[in-house]
Coordinates of C-alpha atoms and ligand atoms in Angstrom, one line a residue:
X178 CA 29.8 -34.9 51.3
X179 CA 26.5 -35.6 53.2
X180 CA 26.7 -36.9 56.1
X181 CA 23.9 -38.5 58.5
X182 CA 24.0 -37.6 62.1
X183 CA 21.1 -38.7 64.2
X184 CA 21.2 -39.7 68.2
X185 CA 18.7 -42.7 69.8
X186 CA 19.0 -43.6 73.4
X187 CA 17.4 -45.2 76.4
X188 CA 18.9 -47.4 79.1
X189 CA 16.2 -50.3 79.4
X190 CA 15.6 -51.9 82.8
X191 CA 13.5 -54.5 82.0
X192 CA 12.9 -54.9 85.8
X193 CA 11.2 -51.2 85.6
X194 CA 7.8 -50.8 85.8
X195 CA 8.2 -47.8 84.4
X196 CA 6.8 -47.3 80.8
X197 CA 8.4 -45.9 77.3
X198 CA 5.6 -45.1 75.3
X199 CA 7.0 -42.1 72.8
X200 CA 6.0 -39.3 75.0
X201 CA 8.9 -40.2 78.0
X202 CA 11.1 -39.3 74.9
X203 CA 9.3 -35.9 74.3
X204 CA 9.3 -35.8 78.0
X205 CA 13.4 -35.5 78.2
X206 CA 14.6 -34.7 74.7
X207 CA 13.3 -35.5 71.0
X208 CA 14.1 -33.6 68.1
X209 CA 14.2 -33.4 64.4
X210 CA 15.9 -31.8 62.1
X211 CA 17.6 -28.6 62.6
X212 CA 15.8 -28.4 65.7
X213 CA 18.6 -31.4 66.1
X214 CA 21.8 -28.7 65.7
X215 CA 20.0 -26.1 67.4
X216 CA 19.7 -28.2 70.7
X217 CA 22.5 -29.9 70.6
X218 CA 25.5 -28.3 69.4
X219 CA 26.0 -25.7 72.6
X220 CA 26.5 -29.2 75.0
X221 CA 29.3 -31.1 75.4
X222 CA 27.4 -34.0 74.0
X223 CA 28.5 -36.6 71.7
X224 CA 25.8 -34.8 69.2
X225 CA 28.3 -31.7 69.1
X226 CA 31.0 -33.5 68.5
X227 CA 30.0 -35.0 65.6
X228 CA 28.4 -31.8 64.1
X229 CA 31.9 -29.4 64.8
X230 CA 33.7 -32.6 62.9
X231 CA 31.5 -32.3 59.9
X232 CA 31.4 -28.6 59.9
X233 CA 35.4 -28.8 59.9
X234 CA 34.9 -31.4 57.1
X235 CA 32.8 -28.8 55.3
X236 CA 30.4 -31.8 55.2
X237 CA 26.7 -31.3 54.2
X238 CA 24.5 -32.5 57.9
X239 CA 21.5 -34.2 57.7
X240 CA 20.1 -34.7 61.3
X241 CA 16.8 -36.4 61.4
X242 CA 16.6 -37.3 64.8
X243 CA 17.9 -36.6 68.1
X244 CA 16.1 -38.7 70.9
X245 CA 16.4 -39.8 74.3
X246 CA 14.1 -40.6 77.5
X247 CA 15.1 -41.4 80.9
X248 CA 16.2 -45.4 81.8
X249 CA 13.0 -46.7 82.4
X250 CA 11.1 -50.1 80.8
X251 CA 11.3 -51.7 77.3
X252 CA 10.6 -48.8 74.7
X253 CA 7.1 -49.3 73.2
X254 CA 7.3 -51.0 69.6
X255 CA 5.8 -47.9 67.9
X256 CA 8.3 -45.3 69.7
X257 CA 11.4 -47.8 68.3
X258 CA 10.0 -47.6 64.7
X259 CA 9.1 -43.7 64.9
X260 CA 13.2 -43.3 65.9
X261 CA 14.7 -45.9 63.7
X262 CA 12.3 -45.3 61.2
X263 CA 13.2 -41.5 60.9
X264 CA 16.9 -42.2 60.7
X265 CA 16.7 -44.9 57.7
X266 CA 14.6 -42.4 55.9
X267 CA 18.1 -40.5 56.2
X268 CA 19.8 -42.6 54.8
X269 CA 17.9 -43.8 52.4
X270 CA 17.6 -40.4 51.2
X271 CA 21.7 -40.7 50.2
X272 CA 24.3 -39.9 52.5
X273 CA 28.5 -40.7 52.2
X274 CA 28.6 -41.5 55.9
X275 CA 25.9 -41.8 59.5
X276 CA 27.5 -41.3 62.4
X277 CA 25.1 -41.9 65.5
X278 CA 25.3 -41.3 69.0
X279 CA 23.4 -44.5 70.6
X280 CA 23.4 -45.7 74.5
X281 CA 24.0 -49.4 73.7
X282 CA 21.4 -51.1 76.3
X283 CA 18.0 -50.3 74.4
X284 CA 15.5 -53.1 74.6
X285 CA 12.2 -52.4 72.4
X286 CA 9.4 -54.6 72.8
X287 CA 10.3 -55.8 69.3
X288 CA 13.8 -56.0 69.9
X289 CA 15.9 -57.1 73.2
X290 CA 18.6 -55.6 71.2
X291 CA 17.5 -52.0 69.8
X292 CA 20.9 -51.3 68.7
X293 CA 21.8 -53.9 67.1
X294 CA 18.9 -54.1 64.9
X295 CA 18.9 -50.6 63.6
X296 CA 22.3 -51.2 62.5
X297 CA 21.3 -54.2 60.8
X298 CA 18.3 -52.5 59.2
X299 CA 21.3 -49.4 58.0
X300 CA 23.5 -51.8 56.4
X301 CA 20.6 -53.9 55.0
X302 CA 19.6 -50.1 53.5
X303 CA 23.1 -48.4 53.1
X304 CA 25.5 -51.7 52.6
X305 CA 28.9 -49.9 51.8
X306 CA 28.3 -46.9 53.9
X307 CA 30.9 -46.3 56.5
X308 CA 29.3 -46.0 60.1
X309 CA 30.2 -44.8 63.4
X310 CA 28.6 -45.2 66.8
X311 CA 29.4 -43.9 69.9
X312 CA 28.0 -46.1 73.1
X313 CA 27.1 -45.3 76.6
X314 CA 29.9 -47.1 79.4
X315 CA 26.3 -49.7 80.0
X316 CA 26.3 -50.6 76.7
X317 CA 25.3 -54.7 76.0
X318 CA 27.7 -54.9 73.3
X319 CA 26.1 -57.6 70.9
X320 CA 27.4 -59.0 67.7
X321 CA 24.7 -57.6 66.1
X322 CA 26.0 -54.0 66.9
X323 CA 29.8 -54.8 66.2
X324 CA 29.3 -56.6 62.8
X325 CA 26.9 -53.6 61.0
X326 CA 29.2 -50.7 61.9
X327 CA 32.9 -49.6 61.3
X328 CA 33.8 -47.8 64.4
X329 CA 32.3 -48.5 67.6
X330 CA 33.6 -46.7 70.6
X331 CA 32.1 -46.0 74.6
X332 CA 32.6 -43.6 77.3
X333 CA 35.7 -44.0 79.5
X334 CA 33.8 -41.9 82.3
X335 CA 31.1 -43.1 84.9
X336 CA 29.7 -40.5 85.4
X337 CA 29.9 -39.7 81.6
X338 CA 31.7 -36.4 81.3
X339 CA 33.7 -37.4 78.1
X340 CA 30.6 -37.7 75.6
X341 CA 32.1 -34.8 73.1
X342 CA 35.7 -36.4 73.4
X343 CA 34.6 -40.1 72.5
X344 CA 32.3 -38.2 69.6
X345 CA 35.7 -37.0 68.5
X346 CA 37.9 -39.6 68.4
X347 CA 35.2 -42.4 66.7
X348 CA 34.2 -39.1 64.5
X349 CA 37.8 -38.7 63.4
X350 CA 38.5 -42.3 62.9
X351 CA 35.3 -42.7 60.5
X352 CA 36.8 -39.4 58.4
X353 CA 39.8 -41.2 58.4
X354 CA 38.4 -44.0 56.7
X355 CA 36.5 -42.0 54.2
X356 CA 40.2 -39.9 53.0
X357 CA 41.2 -43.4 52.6
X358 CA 44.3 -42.5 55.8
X359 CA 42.7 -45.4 58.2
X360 CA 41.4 -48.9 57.9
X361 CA 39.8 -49.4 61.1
X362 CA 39.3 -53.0 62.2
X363 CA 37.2 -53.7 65.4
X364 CA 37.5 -56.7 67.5
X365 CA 35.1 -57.3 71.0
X366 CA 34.8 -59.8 73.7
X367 CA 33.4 -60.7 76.8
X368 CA 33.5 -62.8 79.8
X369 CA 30.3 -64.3 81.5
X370 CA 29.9 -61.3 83.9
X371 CA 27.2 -59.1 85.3
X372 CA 29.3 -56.0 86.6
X373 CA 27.4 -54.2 88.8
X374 CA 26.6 -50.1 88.4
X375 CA 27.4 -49.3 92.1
X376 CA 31.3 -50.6 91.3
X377 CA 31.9 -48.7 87.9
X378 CA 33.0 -45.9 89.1
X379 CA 35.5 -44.7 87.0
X380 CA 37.3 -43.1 89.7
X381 CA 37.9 -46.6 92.0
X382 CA 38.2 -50.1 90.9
X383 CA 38.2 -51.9 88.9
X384 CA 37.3 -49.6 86.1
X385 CA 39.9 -46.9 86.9
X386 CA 42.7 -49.5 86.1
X387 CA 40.6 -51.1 83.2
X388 CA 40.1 -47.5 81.6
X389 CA 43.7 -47.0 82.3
X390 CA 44.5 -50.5 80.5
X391 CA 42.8 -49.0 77.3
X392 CA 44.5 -45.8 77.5
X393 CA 47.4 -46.7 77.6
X394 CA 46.7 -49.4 74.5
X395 CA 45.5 -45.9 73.2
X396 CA 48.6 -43.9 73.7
X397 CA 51.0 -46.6 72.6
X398 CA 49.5 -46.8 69.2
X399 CA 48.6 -50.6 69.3
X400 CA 45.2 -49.2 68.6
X401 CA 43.0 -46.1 67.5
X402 CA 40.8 -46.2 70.5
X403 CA 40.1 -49.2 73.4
X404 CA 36.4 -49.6 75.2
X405 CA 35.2 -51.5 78.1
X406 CA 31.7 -51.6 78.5
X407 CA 30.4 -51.9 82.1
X408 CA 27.4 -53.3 80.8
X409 CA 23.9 -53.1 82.1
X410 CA 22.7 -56.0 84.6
X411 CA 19.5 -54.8 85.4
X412 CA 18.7 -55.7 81.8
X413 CA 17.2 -59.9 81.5
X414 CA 18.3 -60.4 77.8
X415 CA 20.9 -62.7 76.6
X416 CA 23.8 -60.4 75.8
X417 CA 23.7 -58.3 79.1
X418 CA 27.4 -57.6 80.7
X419 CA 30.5 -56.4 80.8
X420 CA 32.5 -56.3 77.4
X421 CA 35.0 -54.6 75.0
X422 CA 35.6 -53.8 72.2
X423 CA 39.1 -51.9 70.0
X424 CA 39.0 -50.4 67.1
X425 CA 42.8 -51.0 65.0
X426 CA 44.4 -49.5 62.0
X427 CA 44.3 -52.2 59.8
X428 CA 45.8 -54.8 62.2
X429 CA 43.2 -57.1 63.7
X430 CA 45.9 -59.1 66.1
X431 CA 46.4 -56.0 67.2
X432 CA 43.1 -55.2 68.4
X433 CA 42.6 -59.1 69.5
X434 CA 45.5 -58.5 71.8
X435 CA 43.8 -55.4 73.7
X436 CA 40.8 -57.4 73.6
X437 CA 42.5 -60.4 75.6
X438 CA 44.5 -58.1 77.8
X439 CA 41.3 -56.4 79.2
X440 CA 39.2 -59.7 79.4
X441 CA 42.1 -61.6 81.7
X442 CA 42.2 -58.2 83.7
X443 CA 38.1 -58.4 83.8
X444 CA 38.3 -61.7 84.9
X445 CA 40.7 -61.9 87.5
X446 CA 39.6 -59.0 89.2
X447 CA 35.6 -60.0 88.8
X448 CA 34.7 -60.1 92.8
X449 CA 35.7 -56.2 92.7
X450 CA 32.2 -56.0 90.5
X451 CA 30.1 -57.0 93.0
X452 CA 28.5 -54.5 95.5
X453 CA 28.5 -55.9 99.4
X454 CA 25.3 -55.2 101.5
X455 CA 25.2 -53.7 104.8
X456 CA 22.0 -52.9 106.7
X457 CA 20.0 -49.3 106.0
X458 CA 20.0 -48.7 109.4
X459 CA 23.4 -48.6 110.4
X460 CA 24.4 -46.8 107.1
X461 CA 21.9 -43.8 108.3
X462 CA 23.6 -44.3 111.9
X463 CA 27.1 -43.9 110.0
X464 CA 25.7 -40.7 108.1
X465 CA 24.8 -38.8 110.8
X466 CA 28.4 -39.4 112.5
X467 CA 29.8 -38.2 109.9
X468 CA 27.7 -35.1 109.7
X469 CA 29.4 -34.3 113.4
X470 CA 32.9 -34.7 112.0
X471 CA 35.3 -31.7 111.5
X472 CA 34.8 -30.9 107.7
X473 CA 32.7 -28.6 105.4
X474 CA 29.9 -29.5 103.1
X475 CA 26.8 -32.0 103.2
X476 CA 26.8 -35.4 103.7
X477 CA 25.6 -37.5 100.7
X478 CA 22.7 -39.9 101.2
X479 CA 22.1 -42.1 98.2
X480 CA 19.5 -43.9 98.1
X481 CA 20.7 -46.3 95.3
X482 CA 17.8 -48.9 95.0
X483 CA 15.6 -46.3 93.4
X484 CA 17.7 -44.5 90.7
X485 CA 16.3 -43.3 88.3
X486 CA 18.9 -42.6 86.3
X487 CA 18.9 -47.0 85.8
X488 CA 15.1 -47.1 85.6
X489 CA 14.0 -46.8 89.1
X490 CA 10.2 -45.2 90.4
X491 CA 11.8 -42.6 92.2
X492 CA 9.2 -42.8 94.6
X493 CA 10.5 -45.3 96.8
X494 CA 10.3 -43.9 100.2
X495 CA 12.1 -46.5 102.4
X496 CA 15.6 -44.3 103.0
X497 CA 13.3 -41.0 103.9
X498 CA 11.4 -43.2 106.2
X499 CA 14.5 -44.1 107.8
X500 CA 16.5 -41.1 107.6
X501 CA 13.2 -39.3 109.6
X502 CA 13.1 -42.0 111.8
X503 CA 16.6 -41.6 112.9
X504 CA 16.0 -37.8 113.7
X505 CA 18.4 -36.6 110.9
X506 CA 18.1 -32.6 110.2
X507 CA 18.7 -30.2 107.8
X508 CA 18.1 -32.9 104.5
X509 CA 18.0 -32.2 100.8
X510 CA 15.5 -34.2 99.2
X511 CA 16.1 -34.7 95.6
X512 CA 13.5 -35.4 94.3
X513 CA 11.0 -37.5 94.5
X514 CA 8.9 -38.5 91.7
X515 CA 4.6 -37.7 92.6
X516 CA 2.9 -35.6 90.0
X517 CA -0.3 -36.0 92.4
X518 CA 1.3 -34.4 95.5
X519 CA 2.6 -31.7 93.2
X520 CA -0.4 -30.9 91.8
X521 CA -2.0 -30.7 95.7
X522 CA 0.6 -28.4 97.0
X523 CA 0.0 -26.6 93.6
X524 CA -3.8 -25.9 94.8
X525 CA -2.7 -25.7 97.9
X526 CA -0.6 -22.8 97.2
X527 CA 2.9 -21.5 98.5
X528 CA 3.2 -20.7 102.3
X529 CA 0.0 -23.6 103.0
X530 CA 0.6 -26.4 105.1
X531 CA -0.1 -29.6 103.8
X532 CA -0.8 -33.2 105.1
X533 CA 0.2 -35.3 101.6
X534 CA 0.4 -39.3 101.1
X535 CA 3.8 -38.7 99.4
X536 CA 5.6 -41.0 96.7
X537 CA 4.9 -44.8 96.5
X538 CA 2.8 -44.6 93.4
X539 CA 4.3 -47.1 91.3
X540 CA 4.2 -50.9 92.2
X541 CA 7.2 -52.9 91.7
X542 CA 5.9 -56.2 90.4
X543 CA 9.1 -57.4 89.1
X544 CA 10.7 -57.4 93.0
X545 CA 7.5 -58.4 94.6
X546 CA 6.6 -54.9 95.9
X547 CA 4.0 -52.4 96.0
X548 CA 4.3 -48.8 96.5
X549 CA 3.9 -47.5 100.0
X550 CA 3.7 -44.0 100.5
X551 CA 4.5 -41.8 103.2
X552 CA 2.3 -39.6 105.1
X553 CA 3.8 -36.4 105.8
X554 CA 3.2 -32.8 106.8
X555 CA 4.8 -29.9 105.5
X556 CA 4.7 -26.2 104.1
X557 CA 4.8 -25.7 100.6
X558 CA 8.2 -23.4 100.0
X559 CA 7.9 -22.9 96.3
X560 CA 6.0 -23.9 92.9
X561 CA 8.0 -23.8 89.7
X562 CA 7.6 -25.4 85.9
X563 CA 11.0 -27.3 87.0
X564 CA 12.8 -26.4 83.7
X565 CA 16.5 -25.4 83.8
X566 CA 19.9 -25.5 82.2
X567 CA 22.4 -27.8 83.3
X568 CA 26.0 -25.9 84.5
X569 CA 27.7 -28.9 86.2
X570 CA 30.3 -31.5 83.4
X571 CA 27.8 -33.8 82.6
X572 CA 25.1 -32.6 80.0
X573 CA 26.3 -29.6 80.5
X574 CA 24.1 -26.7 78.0
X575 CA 21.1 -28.8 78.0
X576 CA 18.0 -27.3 78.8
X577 CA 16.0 -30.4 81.3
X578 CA 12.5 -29.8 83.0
X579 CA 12.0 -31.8 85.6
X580 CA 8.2 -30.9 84.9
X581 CA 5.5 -29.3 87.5
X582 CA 7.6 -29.4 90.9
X583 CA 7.3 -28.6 94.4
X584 CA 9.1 -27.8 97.6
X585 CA 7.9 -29.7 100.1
X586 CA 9.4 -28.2 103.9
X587 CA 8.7 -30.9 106.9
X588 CA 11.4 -28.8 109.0
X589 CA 13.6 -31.4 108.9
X590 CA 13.6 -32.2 105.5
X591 CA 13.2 -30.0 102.3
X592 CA 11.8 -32.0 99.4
X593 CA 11.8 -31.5 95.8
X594 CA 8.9 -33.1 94.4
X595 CA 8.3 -33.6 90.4
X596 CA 6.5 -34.6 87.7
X597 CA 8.9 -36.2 85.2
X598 CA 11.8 -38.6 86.6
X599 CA 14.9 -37.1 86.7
X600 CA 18.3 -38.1 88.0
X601 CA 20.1 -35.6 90.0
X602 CA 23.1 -35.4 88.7
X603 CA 23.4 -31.6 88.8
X604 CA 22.7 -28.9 91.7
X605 CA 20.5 -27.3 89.3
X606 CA 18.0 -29.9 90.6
X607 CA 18.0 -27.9 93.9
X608 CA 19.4 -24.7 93.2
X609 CA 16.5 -24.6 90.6
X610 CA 13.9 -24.5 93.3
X611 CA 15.9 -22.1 95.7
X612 CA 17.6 -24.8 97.5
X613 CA 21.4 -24.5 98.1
X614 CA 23.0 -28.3 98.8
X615 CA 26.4 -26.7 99.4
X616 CA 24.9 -25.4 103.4
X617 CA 22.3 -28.5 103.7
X618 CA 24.0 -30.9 106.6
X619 CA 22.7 -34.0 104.6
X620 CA 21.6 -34.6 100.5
X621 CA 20.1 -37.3 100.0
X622 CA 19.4 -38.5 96.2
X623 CA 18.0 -40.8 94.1
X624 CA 21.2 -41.6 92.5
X625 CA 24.5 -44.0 92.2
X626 CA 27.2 -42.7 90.3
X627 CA 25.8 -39.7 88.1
X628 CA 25.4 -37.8 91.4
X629 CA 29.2 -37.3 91.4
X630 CA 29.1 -35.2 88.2
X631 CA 28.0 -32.0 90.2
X632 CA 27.6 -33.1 94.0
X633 CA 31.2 -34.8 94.3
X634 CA 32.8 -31.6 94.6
X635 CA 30.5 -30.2 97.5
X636 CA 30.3 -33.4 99.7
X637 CA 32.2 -33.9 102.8
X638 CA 31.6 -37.7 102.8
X639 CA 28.6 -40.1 100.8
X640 CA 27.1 -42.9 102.4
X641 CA 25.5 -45.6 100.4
X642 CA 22.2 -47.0 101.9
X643 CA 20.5 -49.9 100.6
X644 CA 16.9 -49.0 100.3
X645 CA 14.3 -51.1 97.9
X646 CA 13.8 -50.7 94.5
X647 CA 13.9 -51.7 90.7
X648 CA 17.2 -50.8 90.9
X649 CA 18.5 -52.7 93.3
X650 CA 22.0 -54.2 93.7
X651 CA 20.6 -57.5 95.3
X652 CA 20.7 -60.2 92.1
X653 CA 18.7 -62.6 94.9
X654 CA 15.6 -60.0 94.0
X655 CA 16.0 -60.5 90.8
X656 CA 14.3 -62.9 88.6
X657 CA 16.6 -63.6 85.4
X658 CA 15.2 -65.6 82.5
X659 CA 17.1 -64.6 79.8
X660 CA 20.7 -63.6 80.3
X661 CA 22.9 -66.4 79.3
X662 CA 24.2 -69.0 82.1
X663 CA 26.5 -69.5 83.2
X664 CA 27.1 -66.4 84.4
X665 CA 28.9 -64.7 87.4
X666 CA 27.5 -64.4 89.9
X667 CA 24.7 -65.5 89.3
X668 CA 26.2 -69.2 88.6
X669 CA 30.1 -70.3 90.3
X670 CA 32.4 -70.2 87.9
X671 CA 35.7 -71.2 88.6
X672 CA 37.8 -71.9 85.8
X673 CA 38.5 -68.8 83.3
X674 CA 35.8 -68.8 80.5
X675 CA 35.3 -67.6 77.1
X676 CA 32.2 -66.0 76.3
Ligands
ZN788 ZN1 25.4 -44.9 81.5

């Protein structure tokens, strides 16, 4: 049996100014071949999972490409074709199954829907050739994706920890169907809302009750496996937010049911999606009381407006400003995104001090804004090639470089600076550069949920400050043209709808 196992991701704000030409994927992770299984079976990725099922299967694995680039803009046309392209070659080359591990909210500047259209491309290719995807939790499920595959299944984690277990369980439903043991049936559905990232959580509501809607469809045996997709709002195309989708054995009411259940849940329940404003100053001023409570560890600053890890600059410098201005001490800074400064402290040498214009490179068209840096003064602490392997849950195995980087020490604050966006998700981000966040009295990051994976454990208390950025979770900034109306909130709805 041969078996096609490729992986093609990007989270597309189409709000970013941020471009995907082909090298941001080289820039974070693109492979081929058995470079493919070299990289990615020591993770706990979704890529493992599928290779430790084949091996089990004694199936013959043909990776052609495994590729992925930070959240940023819509993925240039000729970076789309190079990935697609290199995994219908696969196929075409004759394979019994594919199994691919894609993110779900990939908008090409050929396609707003760059899932969806491989998939149709596959089955146009490979028409009777049993598929399986695996999908990020801000997947924008589209017919598209759900008509030219077999088994489609998401993450039940924000922040995504369970990659190699959802790899497993679509993995061993699509073996299932090739022994002829299951017939899986898929059914999906939506309701005309834009959830926001700052309230998917998985460990508050809604979604911990949602997720634990599915699992329990799950462990009752009404279906082989239950998804709800928080979607991705900071994408303007037609299909972005929140959905579901089940996958049944060979009962479609069946997976209908779960499908209704979670929508009415969804639906009742949709103010909880919505993230509620309060004023950057007083969230610093909350911070630093916090900081002087009984209790160990840092307090987390997140400076949610500008994450990267949803396509964000990461060189907004708003929350810094503030957080100096209010005279908070002994901050983490991680990082900020300004090859230029890097490359002066680089010159400049360890132990100089430096006057640097720092961050604000990157005008924000899309919310009005250009980038303002910040002039600051500093001594340069350290110098490194910012590579490292991640420890923390999430990721965990893969080898990220966070490119040329420097430590930027103002006294008050110490501040990674870098050369290639990077969410911090892990410490590794600071105890990479010498940095330990577990004795810093505040960590601020350019983050929104990920940041939990490794910092959650360490932090006494996180306050979220509303800074500016692509990222924002302010709709009014927002200028939507494309996503189907109505929709909440961006339109009042009041009576229940169907999608
Ligand atoms: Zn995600």
């Amino acid at each position: 049996m041969r078996v096609v196992v490729a992986m093609m991701k990007h989270e597309t704000n189409t709000f970013s100014p941020v471009p995907t030409p082909w090298a941001r994927f080289e820039a974070w992770s693109a492979v081929f071949g058995d470079e493919v299984i070299r990289a990615y079976e020591p993770t706990n990725m979704t890529l493992a999972a599928y290779i430790r099922l084949c091996r089990q299967e004694g199936a013959e694995i043909v990776a052609p490409i495994a590729a992925e680039a930070m959240p940023s803009g819509p993925v240039a046309a000729d970076a789309y074709e190079r990935m697609s392209g290199a995994i219908l070659e696969a196929v075409a080359g004759g394979c019994d199954a594919i199994m691919l591990d894609l993110h779900g909210a990939m908008v090409a500047e050929n396609t707003p829907d760059g899932e969806g259209t491989l998939l149709e491309r596959i089955r146009a290719l490979a028409p009777s050739t049993p598929i399986c995807v695996t999908c990020d939790l801000h997947c924008n499920l589209t017919q598209a994706m759900v008509d030219n595959c077999d088994a489609l299944i998401g993450y039940k984690t924000y922040p995504h920890t369970d990659m190699f277990e959802v790899g497993s369980t679509v993995g061993r439903i699509l073996f299932g169907k090739l022994k002829g043991e299951l017939d899986p049936v898929m059914a999906w559905g939506r309701v005309p809302l834009l959830s926001q990232t700052l309230r998917q959580g998985t460990d508050d509501e809604p979604f911990r009750s949602l997720i634990a809607t599915t699992r329990e469809a799950e462990a009752g045996g009404e279906v082989l496996a239950a998804t709800v997709f928080g979607g991705f709002a900071l994408a303007d195309i037609h299909d972005a937010g929140i959905s579901c989708v089940t996958i049944a054995d060979g009962d479609r009411a069946a997976a209908e049911a779960v499908v209704d259940r979670l929508k009415g849940e969804i639906w009742n329940h949709r103010d909880d999606h919505l993230y509620r404003h309060r004023p950057l100053a007083d969230a610093v001023a909350e911070a630093r009381r916090l900081a002087d409570a009984p209790g160990e560890g840092p307090v987390i600053l997140l400076d949610h407006a500008d994450n990267t890890g949803s396509g964000g600059t990461q060189d907004v410098m708003t929350v810094v400003a503030e957080v100096l201005r209010q005279g908070l001490e002994d901050v983490a800074v991680g990082g900020i995104w300004d090859p230029q400064a890097v490359q002066q402290m680089m010159s400049a040498g360890v132990g100089a001090t430096v006057t640097l214009q720092l961050g604000g490179r990157t005008d924000m068209p899309s919310i009005g804004v250009d980038g303002e840096p910040l002039t600051l003064t500093g001594t340069v602490r350290l110098l490194s090639d910012g590579e490292w392997v991640v420890r923390g849950p999430m990721y965990h195995g893969l080898r990220v470089s966070m490119g040329p980087t420097a430590v930027l020490d103002t006294g008050a604050m110490q501040i990674v600076v870098i050369s290639r966006h990077h969410e911090p998700w892990d410490l590794g981000v600071f105890t990479s550069v010498g940095i330990d966040p577990r004795h810093k009295r505040f960590v601020l990051l350019k983050s929104r949920i990920h940041y939990r994976a490794g910092f959650a454990p360490i932090a006494k208390q996180t306050v979220t400050l509303d800074g500016i950025g692509v990222t924002t979770s302010d709709n009014h900034l927002l200028r939507y043209e494309n996503v189907r109306r109505p929709i909440y909130p961006l339109d009042q709805i009041n009576a229940p709808v169907d999608d």
